Backbone as ProteinMPNN parsed JSONL, in Angstrom:
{"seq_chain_A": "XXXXXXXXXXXXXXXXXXXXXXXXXXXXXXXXXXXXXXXXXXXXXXXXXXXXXXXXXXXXXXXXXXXXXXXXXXXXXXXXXXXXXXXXXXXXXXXXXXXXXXXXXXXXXXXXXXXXXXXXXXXXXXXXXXXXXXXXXXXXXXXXXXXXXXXXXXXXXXXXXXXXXXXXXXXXXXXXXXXXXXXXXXXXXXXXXXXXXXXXXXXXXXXXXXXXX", "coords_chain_A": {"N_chain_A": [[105.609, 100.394, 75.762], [104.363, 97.392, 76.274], [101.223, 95.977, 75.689], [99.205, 93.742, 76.875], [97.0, 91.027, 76.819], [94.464, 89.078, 77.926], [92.071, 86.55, 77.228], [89.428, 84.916, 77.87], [90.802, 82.758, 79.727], [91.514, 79.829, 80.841], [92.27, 77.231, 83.567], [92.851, 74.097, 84.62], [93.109, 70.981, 86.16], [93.301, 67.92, 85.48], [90.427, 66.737, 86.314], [90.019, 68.928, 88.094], [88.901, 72.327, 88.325], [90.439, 75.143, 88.344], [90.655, 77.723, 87.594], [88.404, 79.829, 85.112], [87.549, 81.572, 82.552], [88.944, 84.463, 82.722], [89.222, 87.183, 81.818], [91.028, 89.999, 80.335], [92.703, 93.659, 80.075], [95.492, 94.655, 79.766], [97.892, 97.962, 80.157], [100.941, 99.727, 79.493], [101.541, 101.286, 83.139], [99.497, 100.083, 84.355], [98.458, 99.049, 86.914], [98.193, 95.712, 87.862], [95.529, 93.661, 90.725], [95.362, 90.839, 91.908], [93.058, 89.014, 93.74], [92.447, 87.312, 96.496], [91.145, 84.31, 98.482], [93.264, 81.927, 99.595], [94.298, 78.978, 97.706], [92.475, 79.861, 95.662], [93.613, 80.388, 93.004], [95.317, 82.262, 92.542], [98.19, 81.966, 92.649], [98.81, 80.348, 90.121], [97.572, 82.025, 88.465], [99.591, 84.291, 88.139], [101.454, 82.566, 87.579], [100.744, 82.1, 84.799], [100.423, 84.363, 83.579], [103.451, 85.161, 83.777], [104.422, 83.712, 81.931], [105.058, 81.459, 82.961], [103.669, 79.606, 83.238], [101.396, 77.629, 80.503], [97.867, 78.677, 79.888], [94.844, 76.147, 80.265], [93.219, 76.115, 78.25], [91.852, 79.295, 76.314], [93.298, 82.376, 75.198], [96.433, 84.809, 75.616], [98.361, 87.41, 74.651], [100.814, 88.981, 74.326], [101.582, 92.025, 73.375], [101.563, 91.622, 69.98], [101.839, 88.978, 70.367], [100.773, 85.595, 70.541], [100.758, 84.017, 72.803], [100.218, 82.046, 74.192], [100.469, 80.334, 72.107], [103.034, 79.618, 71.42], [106.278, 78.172, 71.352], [108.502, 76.657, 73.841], [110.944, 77.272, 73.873], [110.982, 80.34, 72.359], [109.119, 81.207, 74.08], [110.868, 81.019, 76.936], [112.479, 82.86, 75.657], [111.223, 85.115, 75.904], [109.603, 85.337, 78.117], [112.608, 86.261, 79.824], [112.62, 88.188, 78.363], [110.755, 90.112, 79.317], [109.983, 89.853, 81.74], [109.905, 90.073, 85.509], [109.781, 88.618, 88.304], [108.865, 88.378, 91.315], [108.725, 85.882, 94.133], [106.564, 84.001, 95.715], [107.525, 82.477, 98.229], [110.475, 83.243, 98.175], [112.979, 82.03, 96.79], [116.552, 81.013, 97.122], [119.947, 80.411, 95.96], [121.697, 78.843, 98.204], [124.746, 79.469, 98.971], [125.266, 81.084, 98.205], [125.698, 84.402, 98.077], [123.773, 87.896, 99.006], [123.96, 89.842, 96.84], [125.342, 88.212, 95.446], [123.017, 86.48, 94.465], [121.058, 88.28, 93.384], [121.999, 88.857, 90.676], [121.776, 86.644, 89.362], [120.122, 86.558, 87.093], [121.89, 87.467, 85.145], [123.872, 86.02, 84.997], [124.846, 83.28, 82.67], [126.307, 85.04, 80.922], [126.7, 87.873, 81.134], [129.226, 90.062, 80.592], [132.037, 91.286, 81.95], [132.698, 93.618, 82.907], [130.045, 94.692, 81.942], [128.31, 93.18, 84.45], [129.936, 94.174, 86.695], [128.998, 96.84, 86.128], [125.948, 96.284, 86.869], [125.695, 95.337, 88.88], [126.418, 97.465, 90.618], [123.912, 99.1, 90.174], [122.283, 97.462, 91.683], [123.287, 97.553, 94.015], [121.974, 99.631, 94.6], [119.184, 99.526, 94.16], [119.495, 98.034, 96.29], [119.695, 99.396, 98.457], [117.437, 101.02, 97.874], [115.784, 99.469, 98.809], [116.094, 99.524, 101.353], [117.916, 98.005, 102.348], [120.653, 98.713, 102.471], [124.278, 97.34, 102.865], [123.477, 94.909, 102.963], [124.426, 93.288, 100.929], [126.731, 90.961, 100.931], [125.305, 88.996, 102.947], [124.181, 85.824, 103.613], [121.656, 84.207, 102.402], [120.574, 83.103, 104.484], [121.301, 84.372, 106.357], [118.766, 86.425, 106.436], [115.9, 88.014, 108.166], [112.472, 87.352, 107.386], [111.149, 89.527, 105.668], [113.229, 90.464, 104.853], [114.28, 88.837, 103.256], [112.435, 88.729, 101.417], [112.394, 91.237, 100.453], [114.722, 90.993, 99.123], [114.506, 89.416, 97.241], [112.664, 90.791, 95.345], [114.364, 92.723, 94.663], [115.918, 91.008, 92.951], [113.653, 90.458, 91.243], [113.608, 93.203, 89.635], [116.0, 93.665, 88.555], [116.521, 93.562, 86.375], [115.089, 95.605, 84.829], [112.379, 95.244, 84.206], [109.906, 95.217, 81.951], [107.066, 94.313, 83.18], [106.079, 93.573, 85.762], [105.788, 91.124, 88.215], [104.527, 90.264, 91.404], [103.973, 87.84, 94.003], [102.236, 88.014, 96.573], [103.163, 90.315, 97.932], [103.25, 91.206, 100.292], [102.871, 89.997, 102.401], [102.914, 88.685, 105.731], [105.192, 90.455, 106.805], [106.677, 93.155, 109.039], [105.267, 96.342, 109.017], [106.474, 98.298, 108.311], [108.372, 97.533, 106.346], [106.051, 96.13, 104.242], [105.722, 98.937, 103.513], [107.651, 100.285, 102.161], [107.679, 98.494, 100.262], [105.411, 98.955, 98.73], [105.766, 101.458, 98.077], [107.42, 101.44, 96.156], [105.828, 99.451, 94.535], [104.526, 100.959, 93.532], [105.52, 103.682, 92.538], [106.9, 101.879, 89.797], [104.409, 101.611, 88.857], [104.388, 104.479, 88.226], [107.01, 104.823, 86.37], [105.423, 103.805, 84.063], [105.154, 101.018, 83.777], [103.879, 97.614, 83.822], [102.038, 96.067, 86.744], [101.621, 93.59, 88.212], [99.921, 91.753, 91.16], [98.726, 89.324, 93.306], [97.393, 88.769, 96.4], [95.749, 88.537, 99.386], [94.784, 90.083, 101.106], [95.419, 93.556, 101.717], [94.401, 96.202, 102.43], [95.608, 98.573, 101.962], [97.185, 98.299, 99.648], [95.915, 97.202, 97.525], [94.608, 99.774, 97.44], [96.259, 100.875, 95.214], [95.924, 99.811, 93.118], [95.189, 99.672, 89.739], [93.439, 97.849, 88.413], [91.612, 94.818, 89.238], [91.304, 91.596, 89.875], [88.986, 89.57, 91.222]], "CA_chain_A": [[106.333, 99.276, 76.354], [103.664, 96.071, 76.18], [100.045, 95.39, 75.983], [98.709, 92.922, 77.967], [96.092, 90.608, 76.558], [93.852, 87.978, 78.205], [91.139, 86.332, 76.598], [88.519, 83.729, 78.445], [91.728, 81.856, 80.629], [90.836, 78.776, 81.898], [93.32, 76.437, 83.757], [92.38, 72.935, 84.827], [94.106, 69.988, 86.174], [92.413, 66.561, 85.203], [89.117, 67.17, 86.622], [89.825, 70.22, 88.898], [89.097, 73.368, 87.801], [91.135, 76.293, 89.174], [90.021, 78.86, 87.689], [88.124, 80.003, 84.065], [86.268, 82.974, 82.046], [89.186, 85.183, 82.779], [89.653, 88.271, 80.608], [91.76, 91.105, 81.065], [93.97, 94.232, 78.789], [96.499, 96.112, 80.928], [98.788, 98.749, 78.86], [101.989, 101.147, 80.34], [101.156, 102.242, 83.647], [98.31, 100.041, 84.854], [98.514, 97.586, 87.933], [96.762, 94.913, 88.412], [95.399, 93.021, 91.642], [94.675, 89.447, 91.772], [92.321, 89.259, 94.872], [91.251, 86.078, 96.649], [91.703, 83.317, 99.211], [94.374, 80.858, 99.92], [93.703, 77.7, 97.01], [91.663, 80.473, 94.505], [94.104, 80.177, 92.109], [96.253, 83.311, 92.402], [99.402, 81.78, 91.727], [98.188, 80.032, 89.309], [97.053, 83.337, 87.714], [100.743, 84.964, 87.785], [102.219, 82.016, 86.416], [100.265, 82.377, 83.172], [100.89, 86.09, 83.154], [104.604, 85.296, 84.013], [105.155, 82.956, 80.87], [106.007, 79.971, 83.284], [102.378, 78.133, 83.159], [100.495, 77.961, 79.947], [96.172, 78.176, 80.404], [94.305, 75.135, 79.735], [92.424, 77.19, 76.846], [92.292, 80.619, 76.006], [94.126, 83.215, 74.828], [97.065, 85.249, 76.555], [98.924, 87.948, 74.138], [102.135, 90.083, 75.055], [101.338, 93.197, 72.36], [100.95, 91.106, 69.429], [102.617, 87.288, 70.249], [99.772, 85.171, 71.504], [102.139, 83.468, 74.064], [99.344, 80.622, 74.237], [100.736, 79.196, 70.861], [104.723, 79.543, 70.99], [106.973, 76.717, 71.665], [109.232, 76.83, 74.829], [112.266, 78.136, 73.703], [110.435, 81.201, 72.523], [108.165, 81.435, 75.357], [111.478, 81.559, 77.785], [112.906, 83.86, 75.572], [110.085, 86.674, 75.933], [110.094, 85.668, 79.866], [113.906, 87.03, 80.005], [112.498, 90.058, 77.936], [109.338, 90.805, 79.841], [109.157, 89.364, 82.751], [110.599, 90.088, 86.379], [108.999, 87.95, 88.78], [108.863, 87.776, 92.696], [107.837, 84.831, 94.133], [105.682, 84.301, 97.089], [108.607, 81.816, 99.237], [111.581, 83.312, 97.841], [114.575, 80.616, 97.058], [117.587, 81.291, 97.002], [121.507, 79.143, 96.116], [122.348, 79.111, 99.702], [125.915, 79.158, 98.925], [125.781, 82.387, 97.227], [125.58, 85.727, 99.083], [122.839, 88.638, 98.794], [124.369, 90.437, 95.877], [125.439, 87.086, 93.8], [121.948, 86.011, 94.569], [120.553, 89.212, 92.548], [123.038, 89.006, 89.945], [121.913, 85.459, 88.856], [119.659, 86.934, 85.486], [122.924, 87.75, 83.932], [125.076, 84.511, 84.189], [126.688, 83.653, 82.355], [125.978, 85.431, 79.347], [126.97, 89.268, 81.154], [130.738, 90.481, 80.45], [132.934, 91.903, 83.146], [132.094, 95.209, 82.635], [128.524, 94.574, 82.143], [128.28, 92.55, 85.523], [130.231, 95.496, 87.486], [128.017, 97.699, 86.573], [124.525, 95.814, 87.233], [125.945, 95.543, 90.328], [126.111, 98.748, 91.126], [122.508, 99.34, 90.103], [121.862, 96.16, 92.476], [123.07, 98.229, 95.294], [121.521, 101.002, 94.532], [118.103, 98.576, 94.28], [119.064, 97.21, 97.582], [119.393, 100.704, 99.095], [115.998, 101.662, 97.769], [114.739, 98.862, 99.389], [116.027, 99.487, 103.041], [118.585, 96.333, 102.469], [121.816, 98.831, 102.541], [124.904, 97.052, 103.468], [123.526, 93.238, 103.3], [124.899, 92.741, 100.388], [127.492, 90.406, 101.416], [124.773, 88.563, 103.562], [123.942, 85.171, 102.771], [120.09, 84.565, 102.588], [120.154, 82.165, 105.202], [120.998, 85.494, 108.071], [118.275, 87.269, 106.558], [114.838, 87.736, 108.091], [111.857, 86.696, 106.679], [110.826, 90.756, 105.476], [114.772, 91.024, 104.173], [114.692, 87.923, 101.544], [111.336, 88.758, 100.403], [112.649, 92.302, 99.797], [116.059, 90.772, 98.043], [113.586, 88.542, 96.436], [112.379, 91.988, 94.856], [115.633, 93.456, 94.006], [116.476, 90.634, 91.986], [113.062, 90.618, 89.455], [113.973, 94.625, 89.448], [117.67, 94.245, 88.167], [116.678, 93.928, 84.759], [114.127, 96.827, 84.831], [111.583, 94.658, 83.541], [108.181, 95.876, 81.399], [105.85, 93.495, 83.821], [106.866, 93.421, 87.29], [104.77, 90.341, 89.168], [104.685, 90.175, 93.063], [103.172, 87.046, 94.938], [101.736, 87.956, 97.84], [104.103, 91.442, 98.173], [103.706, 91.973, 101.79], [102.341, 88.993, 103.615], [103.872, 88.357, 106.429], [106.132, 91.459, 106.936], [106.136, 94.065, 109.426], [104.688, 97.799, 108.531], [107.776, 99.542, 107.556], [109.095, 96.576, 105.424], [105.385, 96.267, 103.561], [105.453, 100.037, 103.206], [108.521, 100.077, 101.517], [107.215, 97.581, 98.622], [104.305, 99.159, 98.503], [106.064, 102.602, 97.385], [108.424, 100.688, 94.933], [105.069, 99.205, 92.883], [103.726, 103.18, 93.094], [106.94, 103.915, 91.95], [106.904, 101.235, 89.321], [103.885, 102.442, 87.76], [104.874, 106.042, 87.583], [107.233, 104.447, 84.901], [104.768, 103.592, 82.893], [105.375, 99.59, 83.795], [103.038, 96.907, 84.114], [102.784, 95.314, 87.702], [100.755, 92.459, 88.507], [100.36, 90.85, 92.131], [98.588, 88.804, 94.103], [97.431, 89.512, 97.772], [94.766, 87.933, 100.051], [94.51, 91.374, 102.567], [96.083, 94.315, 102.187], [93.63, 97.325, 101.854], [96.395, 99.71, 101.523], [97.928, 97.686, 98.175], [94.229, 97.258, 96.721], [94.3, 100.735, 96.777], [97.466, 101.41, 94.485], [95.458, 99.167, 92.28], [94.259, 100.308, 88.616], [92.512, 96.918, 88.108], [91.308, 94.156, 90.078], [90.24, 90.377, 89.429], [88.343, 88.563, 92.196]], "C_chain_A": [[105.747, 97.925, 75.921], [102.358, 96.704, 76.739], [99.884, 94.396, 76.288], [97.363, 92.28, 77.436], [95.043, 89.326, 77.108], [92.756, 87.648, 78.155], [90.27, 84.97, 77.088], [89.517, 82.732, 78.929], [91.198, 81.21, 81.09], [92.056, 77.729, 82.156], [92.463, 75.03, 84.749], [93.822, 71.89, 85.295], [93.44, 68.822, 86.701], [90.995, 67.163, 85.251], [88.969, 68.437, 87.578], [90.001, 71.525, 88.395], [89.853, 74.578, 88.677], [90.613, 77.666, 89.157], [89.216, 78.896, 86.057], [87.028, 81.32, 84.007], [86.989, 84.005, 82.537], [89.913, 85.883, 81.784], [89.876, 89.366, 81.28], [92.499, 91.968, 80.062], [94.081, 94.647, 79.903], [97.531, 96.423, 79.688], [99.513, 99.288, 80.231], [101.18, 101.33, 81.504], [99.601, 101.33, 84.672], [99.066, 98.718, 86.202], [97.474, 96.946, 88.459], [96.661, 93.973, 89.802], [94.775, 92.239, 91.26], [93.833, 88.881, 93.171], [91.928, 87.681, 95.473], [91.831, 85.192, 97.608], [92.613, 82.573, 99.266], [93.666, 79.446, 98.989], [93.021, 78.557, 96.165], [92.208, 80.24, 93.218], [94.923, 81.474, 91.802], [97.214, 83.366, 92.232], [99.383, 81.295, 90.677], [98.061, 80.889, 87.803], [98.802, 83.605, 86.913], [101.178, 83.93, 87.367], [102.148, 82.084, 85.146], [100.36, 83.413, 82.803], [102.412, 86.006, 83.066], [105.361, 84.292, 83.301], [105.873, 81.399, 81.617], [104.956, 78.995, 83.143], [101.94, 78.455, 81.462], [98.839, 77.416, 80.587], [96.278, 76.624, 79.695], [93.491, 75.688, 78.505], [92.375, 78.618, 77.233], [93.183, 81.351, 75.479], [94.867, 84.148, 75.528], [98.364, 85.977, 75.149], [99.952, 89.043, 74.864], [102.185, 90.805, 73.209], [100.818, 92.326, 71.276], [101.205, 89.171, 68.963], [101.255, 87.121, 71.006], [100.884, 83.736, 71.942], [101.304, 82.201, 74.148], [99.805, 79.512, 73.347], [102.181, 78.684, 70.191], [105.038, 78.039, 71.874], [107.864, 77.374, 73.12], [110.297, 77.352, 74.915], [112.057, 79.803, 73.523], [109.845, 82.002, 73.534], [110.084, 81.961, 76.26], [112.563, 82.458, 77.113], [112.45, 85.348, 75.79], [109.877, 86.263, 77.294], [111.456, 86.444, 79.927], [113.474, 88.462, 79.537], [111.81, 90.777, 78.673], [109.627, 90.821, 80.859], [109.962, 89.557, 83.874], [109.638, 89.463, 87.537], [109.563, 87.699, 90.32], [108.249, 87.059, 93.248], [107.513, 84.961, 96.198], [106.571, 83.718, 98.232], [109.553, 82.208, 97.892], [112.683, 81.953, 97.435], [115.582, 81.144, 95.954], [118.933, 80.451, 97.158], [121.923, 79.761, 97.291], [123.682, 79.563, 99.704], [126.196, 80.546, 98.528], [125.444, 83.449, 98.285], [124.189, 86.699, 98.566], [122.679, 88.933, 96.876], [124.373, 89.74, 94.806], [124.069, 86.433, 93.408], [120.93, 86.644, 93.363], [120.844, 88.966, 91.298], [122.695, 87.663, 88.839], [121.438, 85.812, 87.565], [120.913, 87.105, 84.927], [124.013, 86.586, 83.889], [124.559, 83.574, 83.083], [126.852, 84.299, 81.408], [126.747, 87.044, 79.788], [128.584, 89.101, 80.718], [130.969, 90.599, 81.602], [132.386, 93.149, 83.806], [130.609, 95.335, 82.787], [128.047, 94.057, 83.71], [128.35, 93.741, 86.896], [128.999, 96.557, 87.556], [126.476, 97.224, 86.41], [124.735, 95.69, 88.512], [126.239, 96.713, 90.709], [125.11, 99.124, 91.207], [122.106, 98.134, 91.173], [121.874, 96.608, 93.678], [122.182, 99.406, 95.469], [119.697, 100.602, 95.067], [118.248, 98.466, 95.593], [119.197, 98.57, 98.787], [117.798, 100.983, 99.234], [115.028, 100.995, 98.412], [114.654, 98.318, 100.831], [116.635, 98.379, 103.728], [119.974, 97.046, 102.035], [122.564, 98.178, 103.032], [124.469, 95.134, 104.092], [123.892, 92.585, 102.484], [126.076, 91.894, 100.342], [126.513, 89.108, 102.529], [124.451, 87.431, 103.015], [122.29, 85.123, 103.066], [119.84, 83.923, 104.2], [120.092, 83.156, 106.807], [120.032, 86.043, 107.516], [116.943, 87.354, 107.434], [113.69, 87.936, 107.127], [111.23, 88.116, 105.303], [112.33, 91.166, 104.33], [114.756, 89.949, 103.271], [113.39, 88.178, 100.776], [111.562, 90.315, 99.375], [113.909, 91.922, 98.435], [115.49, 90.09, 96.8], [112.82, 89.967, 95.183], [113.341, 92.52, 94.017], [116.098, 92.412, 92.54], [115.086, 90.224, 90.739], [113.195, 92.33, 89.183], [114.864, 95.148, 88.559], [117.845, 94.102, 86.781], [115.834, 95.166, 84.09], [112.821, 95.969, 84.008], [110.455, 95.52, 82.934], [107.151, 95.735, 82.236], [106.928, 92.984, 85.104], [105.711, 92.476, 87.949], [105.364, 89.763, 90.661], [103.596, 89.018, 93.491], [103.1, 87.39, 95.837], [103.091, 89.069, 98.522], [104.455, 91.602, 99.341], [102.839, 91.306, 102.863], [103.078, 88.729, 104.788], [105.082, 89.353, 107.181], [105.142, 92.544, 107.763], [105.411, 95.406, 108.443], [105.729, 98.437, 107.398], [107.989, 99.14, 106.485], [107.557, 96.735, 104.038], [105.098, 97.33, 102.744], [106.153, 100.506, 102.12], [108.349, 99.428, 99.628], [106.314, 98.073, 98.002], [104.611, 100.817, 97.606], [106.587, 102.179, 96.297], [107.706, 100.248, 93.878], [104.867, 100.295, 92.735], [104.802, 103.547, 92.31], [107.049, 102.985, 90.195], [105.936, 101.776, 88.069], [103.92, 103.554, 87.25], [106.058, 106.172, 86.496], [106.909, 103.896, 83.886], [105.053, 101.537, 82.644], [104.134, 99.124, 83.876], [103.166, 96.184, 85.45], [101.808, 94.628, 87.936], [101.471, 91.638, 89.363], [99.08, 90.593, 92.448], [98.278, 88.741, 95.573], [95.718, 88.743, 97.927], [93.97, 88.989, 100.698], [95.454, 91.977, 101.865], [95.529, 95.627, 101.686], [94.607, 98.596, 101.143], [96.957, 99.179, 99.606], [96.971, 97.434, 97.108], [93.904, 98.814, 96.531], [94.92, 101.829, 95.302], [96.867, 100.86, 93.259], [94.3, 99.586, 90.8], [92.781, 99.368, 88.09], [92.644, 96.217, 88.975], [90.804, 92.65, 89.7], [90.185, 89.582, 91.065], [87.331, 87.261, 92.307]], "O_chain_A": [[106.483, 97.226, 75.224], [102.209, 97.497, 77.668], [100.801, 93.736, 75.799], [96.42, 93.052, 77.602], [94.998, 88.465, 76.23], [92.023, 88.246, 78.944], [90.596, 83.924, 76.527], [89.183, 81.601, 78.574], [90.298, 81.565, 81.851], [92.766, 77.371, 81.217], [91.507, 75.267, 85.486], [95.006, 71.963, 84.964], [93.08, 68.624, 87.861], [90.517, 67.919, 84.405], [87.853, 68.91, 87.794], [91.117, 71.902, 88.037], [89.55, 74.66, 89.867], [90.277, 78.451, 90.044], [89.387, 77.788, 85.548], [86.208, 81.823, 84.775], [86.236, 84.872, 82.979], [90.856, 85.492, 81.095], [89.354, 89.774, 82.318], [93.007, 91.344, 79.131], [93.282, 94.941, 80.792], [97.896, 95.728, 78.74], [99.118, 99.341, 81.395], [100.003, 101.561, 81.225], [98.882, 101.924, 85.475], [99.939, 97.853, 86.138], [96.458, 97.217, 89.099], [97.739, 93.453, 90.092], [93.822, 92.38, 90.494], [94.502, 87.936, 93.59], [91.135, 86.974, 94.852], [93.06, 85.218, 97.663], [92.953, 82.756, 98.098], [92.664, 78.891, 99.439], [92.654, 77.72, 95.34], [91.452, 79.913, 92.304], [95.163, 81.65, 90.608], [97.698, 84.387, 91.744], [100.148, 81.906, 89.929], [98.306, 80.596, 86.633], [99.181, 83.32, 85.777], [101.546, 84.224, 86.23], [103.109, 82.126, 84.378], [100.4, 83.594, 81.586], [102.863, 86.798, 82.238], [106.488, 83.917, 83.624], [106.707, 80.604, 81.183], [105.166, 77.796, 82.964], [102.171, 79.613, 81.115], [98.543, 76.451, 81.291], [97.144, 76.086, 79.005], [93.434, 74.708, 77.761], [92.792, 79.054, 78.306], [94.177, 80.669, 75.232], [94.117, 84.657, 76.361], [99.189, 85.183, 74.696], [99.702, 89.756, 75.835], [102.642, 90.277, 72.195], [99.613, 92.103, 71.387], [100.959, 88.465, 67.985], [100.7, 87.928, 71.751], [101.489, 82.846, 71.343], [101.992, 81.181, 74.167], [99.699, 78.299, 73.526], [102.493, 77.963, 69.243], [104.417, 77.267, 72.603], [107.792, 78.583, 73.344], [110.687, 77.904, 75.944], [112.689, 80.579, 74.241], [110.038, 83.194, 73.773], [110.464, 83.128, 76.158], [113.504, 82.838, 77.809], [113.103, 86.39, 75.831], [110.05, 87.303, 77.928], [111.202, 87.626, 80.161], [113.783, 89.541, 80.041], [112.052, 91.975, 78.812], [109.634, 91.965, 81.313], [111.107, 89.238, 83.551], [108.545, 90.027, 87.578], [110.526, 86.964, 90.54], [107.036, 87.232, 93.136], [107.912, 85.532, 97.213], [106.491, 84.349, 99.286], [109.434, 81.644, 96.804], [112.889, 81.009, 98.198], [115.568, 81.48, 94.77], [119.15, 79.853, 98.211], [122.386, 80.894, 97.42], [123.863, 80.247, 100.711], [127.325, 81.037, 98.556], [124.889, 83.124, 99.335], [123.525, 86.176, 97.671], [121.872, 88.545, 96.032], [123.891, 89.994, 93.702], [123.899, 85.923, 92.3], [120.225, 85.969, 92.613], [119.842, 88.814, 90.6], [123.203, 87.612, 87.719], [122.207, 85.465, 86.668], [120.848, 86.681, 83.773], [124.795, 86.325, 82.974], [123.335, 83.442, 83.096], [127.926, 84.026, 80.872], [127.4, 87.536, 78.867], [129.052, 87.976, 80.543], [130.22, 90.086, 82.432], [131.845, 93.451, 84.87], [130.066, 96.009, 83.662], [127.2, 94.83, 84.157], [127.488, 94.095, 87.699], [128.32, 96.963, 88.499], [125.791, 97.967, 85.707], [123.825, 95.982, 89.288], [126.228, 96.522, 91.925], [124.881, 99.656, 92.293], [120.895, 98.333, 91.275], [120.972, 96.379, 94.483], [121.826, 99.932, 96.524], [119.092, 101.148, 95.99], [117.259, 98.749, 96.269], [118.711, 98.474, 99.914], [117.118, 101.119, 100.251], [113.886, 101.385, 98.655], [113.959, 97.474, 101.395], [116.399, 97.866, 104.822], [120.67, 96.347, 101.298], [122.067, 97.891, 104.121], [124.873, 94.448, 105.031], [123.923, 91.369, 102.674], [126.665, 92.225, 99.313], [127.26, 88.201, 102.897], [124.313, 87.553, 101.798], [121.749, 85.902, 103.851], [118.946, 84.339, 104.937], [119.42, 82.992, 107.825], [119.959, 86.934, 108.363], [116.687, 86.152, 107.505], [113.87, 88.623, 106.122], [110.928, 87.739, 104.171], [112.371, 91.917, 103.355], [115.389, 90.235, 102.254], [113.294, 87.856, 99.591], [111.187, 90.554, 98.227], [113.98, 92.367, 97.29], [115.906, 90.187, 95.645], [112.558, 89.556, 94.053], [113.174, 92.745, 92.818], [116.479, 92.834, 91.448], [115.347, 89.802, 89.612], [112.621, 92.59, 88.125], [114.89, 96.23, 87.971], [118.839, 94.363, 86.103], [116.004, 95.553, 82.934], [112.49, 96.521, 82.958], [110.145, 96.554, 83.526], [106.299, 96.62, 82.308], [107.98, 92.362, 85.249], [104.664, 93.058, 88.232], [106.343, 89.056, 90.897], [102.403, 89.268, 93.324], [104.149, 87.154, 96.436], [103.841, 88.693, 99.423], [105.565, 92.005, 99.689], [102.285, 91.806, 103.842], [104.249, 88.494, 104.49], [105.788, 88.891, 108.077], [103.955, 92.848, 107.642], [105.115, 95.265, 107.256], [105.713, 98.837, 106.233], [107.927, 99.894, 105.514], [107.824, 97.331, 102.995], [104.514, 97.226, 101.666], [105.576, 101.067, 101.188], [108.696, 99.749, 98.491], [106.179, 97.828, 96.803], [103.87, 101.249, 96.723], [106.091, 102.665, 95.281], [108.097, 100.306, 92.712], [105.047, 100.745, 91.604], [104.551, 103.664, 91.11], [107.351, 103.789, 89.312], [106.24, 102.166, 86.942], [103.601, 103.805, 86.088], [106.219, 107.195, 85.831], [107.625, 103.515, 82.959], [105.11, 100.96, 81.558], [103.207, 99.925, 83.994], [104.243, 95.606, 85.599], [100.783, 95.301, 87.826], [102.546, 91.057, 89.22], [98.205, 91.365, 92.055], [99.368, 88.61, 96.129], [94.865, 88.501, 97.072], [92.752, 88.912, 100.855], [96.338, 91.299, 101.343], [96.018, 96.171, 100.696], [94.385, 99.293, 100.153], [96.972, 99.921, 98.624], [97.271, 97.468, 95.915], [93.106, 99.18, 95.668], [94.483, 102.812, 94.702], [97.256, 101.404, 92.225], [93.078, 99.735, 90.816], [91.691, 99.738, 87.654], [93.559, 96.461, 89.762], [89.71, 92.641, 89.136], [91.106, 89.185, 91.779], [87.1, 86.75, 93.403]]}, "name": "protein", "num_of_chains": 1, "seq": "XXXXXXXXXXXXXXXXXXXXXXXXXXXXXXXXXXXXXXXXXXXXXXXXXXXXXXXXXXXXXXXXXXXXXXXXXXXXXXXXXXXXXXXXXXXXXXXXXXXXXXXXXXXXXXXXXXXXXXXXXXXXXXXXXXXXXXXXXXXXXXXXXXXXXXXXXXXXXXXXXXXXXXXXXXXXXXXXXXXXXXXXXXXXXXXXXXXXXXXXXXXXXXXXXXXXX"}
């Protein structure tokens, strides 16, 4: 699928350092945890894994592109390829419903046909993720456990290589965390890459092949 390369990362802004001296390979199959306090720099992290930040120096390769040295058009073309990304506060076009919410990776570029059936896989997604029958919902009825899950479904609906979760199951009851927590297990048993983020959650540190703290 993708290797995973990160070579002495350091990110800065003016005089504040965030983070630096991080190195990392993940291949098929491995997941990684990003471990650490509130302000450590853990989003931070997944942005530069998730092609939306570049480091302040270092090196950061996807198999054999060093993603550190492409131009922007490039860069958000190998995000669309790679990258499925859940973010830690969800946001969502109010206006739009559950389903159209998901659906957004493919405008405008899908067909008819193509569309139909991603939406079908969308329900199928929002089944698996204990969000039967809200499709039609706009975000604004959901609670806070149900947009972080839809928030899921839609970096899912392209089947991505590199699946990244902010902060997967902060905030959410048991059931709802439990749920996400089978879906990365799940994730890596296809041989994906998943990289998240998490302050607490012993159970999700344990699903974990690697670790940076």
């Amino acid at each position: 699928m993708v290797d995973i390369t990160g070579k002495d990362l350091c990110k800065s802004y003016d005089k504040y350092l965030v983070f630096k001296g991080v190195s990392i390979e993940l291949s098929d199959g491995d997941i990684l945890a990003v471990i650490g306090p509130s302000g450590s720099g853990k989003t931070t992290l997944l942005k530069i894994f998730g092609l939306i930040m570049k480091p302040t120096s270092g090196e950061l390769y996807f198999d054999d592109i060093e993603v550190t040295r492409i131009d922007e058009t490039r860069l958000s073309d190998l995000r669309r390829s790679y990258i499925g990304y859940s973010f830690q506060e969800p946001i969502f076009i109010p206006s739009l419903n559950v389903i159209e919410n998901i659906l957004i990776p493919y405008y405008p570029y899908a067909s008819r046909s193509e569309l139909s059936r991603v939406k079908e896989n969308a329900l199928k997604i929002l089944d698996r993720l204990g969000l039967s029958g809200l499709d039609r919902r706009r975000p604004s009825d959901l609670s806070t456990g149900q947009r972080k899950r839809v928030d899921l479904a839609r970096a899912l609906i392209k089947d991505p290589k590199v699946l990244i979760v902010d902060e997967p199951t902060a905030n959410l009851d048991e059931e709802s965390a439990d749920i996400i927590r089978d879906v990365i297990r799940e994730y890596r048993e296809m041989n994906r890459i998943v990289i998240f983020a998490a302050h607490r959650d012993e159970k999700l540190f344990k699903i974990a092949s690697k670790k940076l703290d």
